[in-house]
Coordinates of C-alpha atoms and ligand atoms in Angstrom, one line a residue:
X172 CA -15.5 -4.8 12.7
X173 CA -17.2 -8.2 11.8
X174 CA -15.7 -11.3 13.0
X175 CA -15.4 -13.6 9.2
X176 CA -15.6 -17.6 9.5
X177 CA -15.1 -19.3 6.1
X178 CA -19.2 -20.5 5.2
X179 CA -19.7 -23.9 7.4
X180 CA -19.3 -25.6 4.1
X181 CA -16.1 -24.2 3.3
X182 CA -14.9 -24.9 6.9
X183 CA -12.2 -26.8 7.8
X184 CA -13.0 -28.6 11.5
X185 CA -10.8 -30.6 13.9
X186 CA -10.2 -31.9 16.9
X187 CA -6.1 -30.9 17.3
X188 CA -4.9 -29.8 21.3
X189 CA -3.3 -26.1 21.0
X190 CA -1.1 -27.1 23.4
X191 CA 0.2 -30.5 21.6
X192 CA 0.9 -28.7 18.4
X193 CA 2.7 -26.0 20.0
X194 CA 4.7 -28.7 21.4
X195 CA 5.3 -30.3 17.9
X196 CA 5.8 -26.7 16.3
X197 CA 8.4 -26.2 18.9
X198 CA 10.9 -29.0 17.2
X199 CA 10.5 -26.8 13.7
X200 CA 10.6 -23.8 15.1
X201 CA 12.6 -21.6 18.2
X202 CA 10.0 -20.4 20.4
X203 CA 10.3 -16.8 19.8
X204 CA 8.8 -17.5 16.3
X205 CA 5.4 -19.1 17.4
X206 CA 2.5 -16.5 18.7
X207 CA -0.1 -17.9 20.8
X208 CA -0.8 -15.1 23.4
X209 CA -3.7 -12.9 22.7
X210 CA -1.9 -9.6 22.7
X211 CA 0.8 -11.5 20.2
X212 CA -1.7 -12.6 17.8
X213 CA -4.0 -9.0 17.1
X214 CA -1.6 -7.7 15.1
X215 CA -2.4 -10.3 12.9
X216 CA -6.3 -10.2 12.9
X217 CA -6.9 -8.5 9.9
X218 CA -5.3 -7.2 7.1
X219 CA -6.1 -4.1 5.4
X220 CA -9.8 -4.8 4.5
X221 CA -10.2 -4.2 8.4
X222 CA -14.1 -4.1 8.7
X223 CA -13.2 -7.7 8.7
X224 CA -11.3 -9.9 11.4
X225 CA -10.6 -13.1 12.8
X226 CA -7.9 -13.8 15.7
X227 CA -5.6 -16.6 14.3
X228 CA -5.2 -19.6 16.3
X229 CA -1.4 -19.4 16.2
X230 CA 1.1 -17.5 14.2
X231 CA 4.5 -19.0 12.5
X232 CA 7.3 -16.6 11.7
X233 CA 9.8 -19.0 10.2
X234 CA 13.3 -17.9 8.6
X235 CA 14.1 -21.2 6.8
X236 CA 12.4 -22.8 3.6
X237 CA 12.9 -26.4 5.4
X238 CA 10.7 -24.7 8.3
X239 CA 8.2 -23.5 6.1
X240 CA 8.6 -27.0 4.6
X241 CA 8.4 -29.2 8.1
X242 CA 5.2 -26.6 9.7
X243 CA 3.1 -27.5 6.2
X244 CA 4.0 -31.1 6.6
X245 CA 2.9 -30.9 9.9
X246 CA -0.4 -29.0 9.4
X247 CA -0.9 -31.4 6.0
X248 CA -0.7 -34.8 8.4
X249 CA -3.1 -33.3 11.2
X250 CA -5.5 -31.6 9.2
X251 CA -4.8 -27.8 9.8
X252 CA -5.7 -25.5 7.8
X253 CA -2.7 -22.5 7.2
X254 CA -3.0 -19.2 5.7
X255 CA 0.2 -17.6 4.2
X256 CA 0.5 -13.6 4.9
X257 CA 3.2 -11.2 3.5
X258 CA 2.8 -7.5 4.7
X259 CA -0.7 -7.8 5.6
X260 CA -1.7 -4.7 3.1
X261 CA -4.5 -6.7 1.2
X262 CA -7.6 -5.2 0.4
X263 CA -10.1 -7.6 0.2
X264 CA -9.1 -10.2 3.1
X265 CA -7.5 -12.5 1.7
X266 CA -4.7 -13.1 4.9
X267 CA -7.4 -13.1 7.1
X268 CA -6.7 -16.1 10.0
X269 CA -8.5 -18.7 10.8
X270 CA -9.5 -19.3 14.3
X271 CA -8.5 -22.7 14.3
X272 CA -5.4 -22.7 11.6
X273 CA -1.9 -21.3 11.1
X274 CA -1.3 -17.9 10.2
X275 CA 1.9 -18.3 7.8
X276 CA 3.7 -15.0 8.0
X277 CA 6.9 -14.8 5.0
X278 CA 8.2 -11.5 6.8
X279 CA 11.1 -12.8 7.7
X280 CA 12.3 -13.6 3.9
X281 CA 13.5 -10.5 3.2
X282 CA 16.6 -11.2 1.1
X283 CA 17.1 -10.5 -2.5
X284 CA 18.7 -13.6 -3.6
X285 CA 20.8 -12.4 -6.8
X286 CA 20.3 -9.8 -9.4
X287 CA 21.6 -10.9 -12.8
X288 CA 22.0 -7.6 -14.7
X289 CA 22.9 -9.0 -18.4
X290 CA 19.7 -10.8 -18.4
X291 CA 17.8 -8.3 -16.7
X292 CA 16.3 -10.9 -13.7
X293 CA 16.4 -11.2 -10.3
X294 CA 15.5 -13.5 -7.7
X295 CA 13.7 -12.4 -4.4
X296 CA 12.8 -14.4 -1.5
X297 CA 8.7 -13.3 -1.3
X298 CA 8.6 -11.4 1.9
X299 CA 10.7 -8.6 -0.2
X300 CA 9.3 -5.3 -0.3
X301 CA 7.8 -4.4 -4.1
X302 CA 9.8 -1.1 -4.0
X303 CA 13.3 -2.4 -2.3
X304 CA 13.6 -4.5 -6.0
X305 CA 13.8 -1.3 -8.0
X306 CA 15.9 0.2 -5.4
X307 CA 18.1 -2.4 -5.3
X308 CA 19.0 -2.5 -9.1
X309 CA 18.3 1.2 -9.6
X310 CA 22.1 1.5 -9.8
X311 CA 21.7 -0.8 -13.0
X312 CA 19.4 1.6 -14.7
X313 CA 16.9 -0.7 -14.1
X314 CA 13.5 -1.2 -12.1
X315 CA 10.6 -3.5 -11.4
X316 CA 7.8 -2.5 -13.3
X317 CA 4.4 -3.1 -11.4
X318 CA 3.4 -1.0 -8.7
X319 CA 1.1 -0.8 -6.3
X320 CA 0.3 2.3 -4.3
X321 CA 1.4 0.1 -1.5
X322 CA 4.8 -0.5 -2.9
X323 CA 6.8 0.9 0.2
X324 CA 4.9 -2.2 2.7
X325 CA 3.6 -4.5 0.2
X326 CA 5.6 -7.9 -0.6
X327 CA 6.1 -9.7 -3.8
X328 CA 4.8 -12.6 -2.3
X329 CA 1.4 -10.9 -1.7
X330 CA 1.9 -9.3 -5.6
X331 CA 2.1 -12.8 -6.9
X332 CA -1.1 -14.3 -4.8
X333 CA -3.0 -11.4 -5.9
X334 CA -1.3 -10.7 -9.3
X335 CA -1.0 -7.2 -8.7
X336 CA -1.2 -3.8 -10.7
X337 CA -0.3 -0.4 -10.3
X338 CA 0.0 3.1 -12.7
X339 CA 2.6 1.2 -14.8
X340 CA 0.7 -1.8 -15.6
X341 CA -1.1 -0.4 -18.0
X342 CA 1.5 -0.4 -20.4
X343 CA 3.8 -2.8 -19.1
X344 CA 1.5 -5.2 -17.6
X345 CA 0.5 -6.9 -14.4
X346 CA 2.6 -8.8 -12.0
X347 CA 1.9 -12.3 -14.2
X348 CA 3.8 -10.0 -16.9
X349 CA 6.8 -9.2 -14.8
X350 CA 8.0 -12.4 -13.5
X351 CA 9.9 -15.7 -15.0
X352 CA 10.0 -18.5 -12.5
X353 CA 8.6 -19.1 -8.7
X354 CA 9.6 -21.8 -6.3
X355 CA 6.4 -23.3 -4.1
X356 CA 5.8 -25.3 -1.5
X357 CA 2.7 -27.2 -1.9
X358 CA 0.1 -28.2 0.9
X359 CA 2.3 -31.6 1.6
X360 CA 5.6 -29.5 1.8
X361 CA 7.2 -30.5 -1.8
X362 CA 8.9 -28.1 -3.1
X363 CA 8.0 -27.7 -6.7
X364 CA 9.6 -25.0 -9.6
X365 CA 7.4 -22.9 -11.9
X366 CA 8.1 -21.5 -15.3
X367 CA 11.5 -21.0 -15.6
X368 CA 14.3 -18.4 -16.4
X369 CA 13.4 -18.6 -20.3
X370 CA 10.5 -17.0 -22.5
X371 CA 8.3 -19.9 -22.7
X372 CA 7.5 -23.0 -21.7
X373 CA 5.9 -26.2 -23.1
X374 CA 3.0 -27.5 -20.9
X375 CA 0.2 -25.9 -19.1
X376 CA 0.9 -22.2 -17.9
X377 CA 1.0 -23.1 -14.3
X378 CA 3.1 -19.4 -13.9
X379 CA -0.6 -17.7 -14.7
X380 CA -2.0 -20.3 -13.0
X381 CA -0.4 -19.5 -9.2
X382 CA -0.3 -15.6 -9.9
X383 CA -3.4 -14.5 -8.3
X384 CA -4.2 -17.4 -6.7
X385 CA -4.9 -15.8 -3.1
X386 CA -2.6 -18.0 -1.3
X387 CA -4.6 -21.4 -2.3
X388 CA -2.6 -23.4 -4.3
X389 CA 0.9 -23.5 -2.7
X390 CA 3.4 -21.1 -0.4
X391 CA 5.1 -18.9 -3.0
X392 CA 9.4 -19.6 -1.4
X393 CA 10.9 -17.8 -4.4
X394 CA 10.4 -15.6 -7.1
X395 CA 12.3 -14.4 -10.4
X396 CA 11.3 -11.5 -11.1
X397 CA 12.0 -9.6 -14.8
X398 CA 13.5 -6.1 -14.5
X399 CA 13.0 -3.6 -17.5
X400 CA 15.7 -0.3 -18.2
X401 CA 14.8 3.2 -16.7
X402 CA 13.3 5.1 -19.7
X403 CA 15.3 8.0 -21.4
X404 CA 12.4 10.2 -21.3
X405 CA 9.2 10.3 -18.6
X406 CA 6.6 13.3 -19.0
X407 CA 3.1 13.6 -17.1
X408 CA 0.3 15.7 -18.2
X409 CA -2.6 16.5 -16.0
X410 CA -5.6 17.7 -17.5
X411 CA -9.4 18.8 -15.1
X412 CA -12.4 19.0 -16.4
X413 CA -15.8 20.5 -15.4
X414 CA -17.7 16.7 -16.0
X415 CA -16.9 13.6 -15.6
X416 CA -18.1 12.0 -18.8
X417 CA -15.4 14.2 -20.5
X418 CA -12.6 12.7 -18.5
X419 CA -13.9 9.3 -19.2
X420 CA -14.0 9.8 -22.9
X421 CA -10.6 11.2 -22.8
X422 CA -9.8 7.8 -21.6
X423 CA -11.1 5.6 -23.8
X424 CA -10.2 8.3 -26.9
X425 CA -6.8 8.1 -26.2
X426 CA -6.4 4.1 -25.8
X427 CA -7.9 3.9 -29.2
X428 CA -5.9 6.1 -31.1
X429 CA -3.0 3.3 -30.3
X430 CA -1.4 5.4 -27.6
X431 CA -0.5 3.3 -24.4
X432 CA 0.6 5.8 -21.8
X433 CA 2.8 4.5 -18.9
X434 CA 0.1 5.5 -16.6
X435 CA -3.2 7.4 -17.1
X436 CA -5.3 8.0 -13.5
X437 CA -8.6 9.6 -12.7
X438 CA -9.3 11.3 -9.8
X439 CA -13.1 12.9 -8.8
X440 CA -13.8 16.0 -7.2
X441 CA -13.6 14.0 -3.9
X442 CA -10.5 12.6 -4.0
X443 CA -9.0 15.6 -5.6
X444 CA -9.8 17.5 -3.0
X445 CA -9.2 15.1 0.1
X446 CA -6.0 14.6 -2.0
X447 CA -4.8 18.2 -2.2
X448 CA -5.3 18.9 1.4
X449 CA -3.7 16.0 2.6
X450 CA -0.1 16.3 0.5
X451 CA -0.7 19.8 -1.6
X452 CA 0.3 18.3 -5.1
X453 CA -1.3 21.7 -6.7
X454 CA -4.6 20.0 -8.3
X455 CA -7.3 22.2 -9.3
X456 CA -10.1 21.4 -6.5
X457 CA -12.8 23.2 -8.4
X458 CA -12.5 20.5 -10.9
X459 CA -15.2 17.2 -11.3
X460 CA -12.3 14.9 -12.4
X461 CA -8.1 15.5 -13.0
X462 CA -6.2 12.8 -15.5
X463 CA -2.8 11.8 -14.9
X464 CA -1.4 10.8 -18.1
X465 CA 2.7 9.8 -17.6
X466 CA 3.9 8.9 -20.6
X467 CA 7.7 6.9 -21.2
X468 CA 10.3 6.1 -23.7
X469 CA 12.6 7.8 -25.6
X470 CA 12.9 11.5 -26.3
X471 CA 11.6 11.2 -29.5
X472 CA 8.4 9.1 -28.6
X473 CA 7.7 11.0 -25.5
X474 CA 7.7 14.4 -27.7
X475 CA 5.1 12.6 -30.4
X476 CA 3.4 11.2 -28.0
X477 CA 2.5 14.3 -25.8
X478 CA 1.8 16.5 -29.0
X479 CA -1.1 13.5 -29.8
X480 CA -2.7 13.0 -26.3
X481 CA -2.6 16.7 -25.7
X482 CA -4.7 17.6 -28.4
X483 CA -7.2 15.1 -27.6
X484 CA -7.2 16.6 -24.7
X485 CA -8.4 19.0 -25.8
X486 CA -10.4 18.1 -27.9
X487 CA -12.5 16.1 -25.4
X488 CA -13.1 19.7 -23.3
X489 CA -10.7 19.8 -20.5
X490 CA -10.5 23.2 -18.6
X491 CA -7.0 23.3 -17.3
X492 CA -3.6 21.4 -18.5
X493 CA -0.6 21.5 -17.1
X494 CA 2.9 19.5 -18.0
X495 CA 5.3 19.0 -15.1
X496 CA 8.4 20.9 -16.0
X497 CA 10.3 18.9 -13.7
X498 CA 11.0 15.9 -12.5
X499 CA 10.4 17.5 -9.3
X500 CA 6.8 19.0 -10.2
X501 CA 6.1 15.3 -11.7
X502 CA 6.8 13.5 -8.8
X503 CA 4.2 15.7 -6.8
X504 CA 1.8 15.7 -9.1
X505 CA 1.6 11.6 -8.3
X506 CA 2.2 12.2 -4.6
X507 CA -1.3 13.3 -4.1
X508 CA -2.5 10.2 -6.8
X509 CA -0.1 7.9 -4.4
X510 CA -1.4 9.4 -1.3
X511 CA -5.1 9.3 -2.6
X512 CA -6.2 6.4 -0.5
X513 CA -4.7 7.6 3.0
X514 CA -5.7 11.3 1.8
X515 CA -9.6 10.0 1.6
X516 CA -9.1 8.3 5.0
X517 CA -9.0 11.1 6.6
X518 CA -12.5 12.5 5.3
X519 CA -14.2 9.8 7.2
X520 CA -14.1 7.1 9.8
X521 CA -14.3 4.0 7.6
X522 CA -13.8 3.2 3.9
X523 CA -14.6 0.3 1.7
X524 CA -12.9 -0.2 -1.4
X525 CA -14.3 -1.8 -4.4
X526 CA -12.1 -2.8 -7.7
X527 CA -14.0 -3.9 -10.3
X528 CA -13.0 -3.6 -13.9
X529 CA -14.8 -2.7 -17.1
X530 CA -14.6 -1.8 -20.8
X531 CA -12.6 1.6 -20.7
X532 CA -15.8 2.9 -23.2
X533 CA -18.3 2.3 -20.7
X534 CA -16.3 4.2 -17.8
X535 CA -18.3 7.8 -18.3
X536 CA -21.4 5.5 -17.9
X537 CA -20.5 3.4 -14.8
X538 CA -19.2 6.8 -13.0
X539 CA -22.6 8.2 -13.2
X540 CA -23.9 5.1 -12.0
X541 CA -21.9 4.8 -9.3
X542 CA -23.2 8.3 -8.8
X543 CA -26.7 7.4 -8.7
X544 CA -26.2 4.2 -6.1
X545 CA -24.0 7.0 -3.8
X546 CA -27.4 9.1 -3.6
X547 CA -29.3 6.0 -3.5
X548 CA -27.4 4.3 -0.5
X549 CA -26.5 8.0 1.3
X550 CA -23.2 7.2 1.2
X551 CA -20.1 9.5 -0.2
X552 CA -18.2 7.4 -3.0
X553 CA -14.7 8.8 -3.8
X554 CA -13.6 7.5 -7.2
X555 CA -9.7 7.2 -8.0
X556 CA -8.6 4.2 -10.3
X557 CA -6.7 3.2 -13.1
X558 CA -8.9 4.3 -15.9
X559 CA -6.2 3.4 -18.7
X560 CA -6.9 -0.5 -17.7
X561 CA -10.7 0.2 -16.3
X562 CA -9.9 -0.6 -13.3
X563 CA -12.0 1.1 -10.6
X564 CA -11.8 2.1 -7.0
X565 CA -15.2 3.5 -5.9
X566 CA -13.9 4.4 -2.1
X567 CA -17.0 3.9 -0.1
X568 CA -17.1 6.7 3.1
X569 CA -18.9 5.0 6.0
X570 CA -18.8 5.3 9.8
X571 CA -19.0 1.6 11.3
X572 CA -20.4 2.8 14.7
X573 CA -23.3 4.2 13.1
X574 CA -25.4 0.9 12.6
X575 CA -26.4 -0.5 9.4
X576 CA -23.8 1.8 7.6
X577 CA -21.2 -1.2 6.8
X578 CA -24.0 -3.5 5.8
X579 CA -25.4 -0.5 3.4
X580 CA -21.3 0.4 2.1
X581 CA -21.4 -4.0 1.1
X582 CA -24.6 -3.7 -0.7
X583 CA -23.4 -0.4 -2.3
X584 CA -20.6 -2.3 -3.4
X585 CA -22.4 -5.3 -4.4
X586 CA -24.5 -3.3 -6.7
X587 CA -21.3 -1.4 -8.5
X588 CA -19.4 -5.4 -8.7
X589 CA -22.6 -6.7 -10.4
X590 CA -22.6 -3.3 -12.7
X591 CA -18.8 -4.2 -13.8
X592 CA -19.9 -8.2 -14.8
X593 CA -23.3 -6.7 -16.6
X594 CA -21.0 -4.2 -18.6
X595 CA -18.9 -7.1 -19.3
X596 CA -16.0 -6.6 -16.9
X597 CA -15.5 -8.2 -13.9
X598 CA -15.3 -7.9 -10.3
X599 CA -12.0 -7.5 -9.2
X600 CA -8.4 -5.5 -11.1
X601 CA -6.0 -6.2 -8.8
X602 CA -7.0 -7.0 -5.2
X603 CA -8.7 -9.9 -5.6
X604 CA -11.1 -11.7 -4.0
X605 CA -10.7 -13.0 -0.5
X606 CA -13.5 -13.1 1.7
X607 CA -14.4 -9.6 0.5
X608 CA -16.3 -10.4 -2.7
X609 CA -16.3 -14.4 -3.1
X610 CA -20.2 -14.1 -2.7
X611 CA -20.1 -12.2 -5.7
X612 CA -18.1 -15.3 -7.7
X613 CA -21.5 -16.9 -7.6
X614 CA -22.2 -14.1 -9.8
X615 CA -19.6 -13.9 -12.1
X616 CA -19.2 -17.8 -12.8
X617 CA -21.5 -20.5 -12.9
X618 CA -21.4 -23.5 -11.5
X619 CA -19.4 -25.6 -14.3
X620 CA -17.0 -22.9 -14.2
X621 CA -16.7 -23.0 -10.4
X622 CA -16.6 -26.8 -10.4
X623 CA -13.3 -26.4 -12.7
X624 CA -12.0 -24.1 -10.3
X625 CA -12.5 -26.6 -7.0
X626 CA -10.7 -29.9 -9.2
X627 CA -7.8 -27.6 -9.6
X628 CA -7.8 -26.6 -6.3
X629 CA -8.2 -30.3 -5.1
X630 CA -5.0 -30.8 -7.7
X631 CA -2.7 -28.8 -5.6
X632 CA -4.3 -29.6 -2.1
X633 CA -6.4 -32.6 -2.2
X634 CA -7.5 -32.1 1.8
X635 CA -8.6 -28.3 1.1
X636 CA -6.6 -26.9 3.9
X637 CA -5.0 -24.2 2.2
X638 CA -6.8 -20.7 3.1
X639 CA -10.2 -21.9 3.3
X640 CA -13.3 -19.9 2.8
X641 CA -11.5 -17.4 0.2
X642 CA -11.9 -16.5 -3.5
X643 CA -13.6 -19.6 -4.6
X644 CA -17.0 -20.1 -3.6
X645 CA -18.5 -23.3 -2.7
X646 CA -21.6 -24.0 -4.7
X647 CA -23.2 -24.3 -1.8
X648 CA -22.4 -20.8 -0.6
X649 CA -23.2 -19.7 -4.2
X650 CA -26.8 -21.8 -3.5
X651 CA -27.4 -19.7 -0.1
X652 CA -26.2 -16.5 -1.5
X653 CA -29.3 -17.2 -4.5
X654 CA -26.6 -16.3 -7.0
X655 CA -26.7 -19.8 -8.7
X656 CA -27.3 -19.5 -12.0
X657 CA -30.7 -20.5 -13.2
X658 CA -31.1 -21.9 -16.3
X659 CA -35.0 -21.9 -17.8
X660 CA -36.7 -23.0 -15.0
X661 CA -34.0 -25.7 -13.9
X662 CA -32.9 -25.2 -10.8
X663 CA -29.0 -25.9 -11.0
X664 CA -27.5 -28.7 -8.2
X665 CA -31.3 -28.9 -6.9
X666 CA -30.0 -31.7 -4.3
X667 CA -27.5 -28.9 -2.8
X668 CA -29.3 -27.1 0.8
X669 CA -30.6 -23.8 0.2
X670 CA -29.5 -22.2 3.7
Ligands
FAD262 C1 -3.0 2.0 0.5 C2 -3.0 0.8 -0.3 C3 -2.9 0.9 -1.7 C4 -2.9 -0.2 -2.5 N1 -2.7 -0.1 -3.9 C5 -2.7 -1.1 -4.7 C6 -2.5 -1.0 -6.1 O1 -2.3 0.1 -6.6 N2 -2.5 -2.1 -6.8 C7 -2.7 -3.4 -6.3 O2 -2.8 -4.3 -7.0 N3 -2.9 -3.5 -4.9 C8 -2.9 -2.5 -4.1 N4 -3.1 -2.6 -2.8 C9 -3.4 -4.0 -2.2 C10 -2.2 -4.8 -1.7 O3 -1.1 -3.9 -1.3 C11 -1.8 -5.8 -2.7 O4 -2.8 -6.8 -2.9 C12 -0.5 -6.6 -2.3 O5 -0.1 -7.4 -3.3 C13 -0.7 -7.4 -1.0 O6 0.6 -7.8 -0.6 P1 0.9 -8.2 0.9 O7 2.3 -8.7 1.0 O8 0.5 -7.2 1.8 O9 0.0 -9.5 1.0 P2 -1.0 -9.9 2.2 O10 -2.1 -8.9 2.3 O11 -0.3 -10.4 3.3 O12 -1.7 -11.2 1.5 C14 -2.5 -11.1 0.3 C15 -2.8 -12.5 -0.2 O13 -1.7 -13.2 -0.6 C16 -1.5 -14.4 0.1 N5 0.0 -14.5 0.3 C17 0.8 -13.6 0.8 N6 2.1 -14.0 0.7 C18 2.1 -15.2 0.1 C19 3.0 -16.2 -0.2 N7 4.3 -16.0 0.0 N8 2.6 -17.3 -0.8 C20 1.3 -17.6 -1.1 N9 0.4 -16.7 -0.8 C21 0.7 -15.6 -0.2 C22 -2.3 -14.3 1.3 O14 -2.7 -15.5 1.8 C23 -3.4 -13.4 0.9 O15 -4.4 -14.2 0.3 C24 -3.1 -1.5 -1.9 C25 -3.3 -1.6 -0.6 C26 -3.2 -0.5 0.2 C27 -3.4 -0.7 1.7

């Protein structure tokens, strides 16, 4: 594990007593929901990215929005940086701590506020599990589309910072999609409303704007989210193949004969196999690559739809296809696809997950790439990802008490991030940044595009105390990193300190 401190220029210093804020924490707060003992606060040191860590200074677990409001107001007026955390299941460190801020945990708003079935809405407090939305309106008929393989931990508080996917996005898009209207609280404790419960809005999209913004721009209170009707009709093919490239072109063959699946997967020979011996969903392990095409709607559709994609299936040389015949046999073919990253967590001590995204016609390309910098780096990459939307997952098997293999997984994973940007993509899907790739910002922006990034951070917290030292790169990180963009032979920001 490596201990993470935001870059010094990102760094947020002070000179506050522990012991005095506790005391002024204690009139917000009963005691039993501030952590300051060590064995209190390592629960909280990491969040699923766990090669990283940092103990948190202290941890708040408040229950109300006014003490939410009063513990911002608090850290705004003393300088303190907070970091907000739902479930903790982020994967690229975003709810890290800081080891001189507040660790904001939502946990404790938990309450589905009301579910208003004639207009298909519901409003969730954020600490709300993804999956205990669909379940509660399930009854209804109707579900929450997005969802992450995390579903059963993750919160839609953490979905909205990281605007998060899952198989379903592909067709029915991301969590920016899938919601209306959030509350926030900003840096100063105001409480401001976003979007609302109509269509659209006049103004700027602040809605976008918040989703995916890793905890930086305000403490997400409240959110609408839009709920969609079961479909009539749900079928899943899964097709192997003997090469990789074929399963890539299946991909990008059946997204452009017009054909959005609900879901459509890729799994490689690794993850296939870790994936059958860990929950026996019945893949072929002989195979290089298995597609998990679901597709949705009504009967009708469904039956048109699986006649087309099947014989591009074909078409594009796969080996073996199978239909679920039930809803039974298709809810195990995606328990091994759900259960893929656990499955390859047991084939080695450590993983590192990447997630960048490309074109969908350059995936066969990229995967034999990724190939060559496995054999180049001597690591094992296990490849499972959303190849309808392009969205990879290169799982990086490493062993983090054999020395140098972390630093070799990051630079194996810096060279597939920088792959995804040449090919036109870019470096995150769905997990976003954090402190896991925000060198790698310097790579995919320049510096006019970062500096429009820091005046709308400085928009929505003018003192920059809201998780520091994640997703957007200082220029001078960007300057020590050597990712600046060079233009010619003009050094850009030549006044900035080269590290
Ligand atoms: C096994 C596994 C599978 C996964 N599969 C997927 C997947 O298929 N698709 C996908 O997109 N992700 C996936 N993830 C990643 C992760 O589950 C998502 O990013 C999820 O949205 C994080 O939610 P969380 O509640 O755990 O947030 P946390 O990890 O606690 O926090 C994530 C970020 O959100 C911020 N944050 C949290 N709550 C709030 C709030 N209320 N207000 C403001 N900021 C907040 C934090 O500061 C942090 O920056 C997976 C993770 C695991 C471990």
């Amino acid at each position: 594990m490596i201990t993470i401190q935001p870059h010094q220029s990102e760094k947020v210093e002070h000179t506050i007593d522990k012991n005095e804020l506790l005391n002024d924490l204690q009139t917000i707060l009963p005691k039993p929901s501030i952590l300051s003992e060590l064995e209190q606060l390592k629960p909280f040191e990491c969040d699923a990215l766990s090669a990283y860590h940092c103990l948190p200074w202290i941890v708040v677990l408040p229950e109300k929005i006014e003490q939410v409001q009063k513990v911002l107001q608090l850290c705004y007026l003393k300088g303190i940086p907070v970091v907000a955390r739902g479930a903790g299941t982020g994967l690229s460190g975003g709810a890290i701590p800081l080891d001189n801020g507040i660790l904001l945990s939502l946990a404790k708003f938990n309450q589905i506020l009301q579910v208003d079935v004639d207009n298909r809405i519901a409003r969730v407090q954020p600490g709300v599990t993804n999956l205990a939305i669909s379940q509660a309106v399930v009854h209804h008929g109707l579900y929450y589309a997005p969802d992450p393989s995390s579903q059963i931990a993750c919160s839609i508080g953490g979905n909205v910072a990281e605007n998060s996917g899952g198989v379903h996005c592909l067709k029915y898009g991301l969590t920016v999609h899938n919601i209306l209207r959030l509350t926030i609280l900003t840096m100063e404790g105001e409480s401001v409303t976003i979007g609302s419960h109509g269509l659209d809005g006049p103004g700027y999209d602040l809605l976008a704007l918040l989703t995916g913004s890793e905890g930086m721009l305000g403490i997400v209170v409240e959110v609408t989210v839009k709920l969609l009707p079961l479909p009539e009709s749900v079928q899943v093919i899964m097709a192997a193949y003997d090469d990789i490239e074929k399963a890539g072109n299946t991909v990008a063959t059946i997204i452009a004969s017009g054909i959005i699946p609900a879901g459509l997967e890729m799994m490689d020979k690794v993850t296939i196999n870790a994936a059958e011996n860990f929950v026996h969903a019945g893949y072929p392990i002989d195979s290089a690559a298995i597609l998990l095409c679901e597709l949705d709607g009504t009967t009708e559709q469904v039956k048109d739809e699986l006649a087309a994609i099947l014989t591009i299936i074909q078409q594009q040389g796969a080996v073996e296809v199978r239909i679920a015949e039930s809803d039974q046999e298709r809810q195990k073919m995606w328990a091994g696809r759900k259960a893929a990253f656990p499955a390859v967590g047991r084939l080695s001590a450590d993983y590192y997950c990447m997630d960048g995204t490309i074109p969908r016609r350059y995936l066969a390309d990229v995967l034999k790439k990724i190939e060559q910098l496995s054999s180049k780096y001597g690591l094992v990459v296990a490849n499972v990802f959303h190849a309808g939307d392009g969205n990879l997952h290169p799982l990086i098997l490493y062993n983090a008490n054999n020395q140098g293999e972390l630093e070799n997984a990051e630079l194996l994973g810096g060279e597939i991030l920088k792959l995804s940007v040449e090919m036109g993509g870019t470096i995150t899907g769905e997990h976003g940044v954090g402190v896991e790739k925000i060198n790698y910002m310097c790579y995919q922006f320049d510096c006019n595009e970062l500096q429009l990034f820091h005046a709308l951070k400085h928009a929505f917290d003018n003192k920059g105390l809201l998780n520091p030292g994640k997703a957007v790169p200082t220029l001078q990180r960007c300057a020590e990193f050597g990712a600046m963009h060079v233009h010619g032979a003009d050094l850009a920001y030549p006044e900035l300190e080269r590290f």
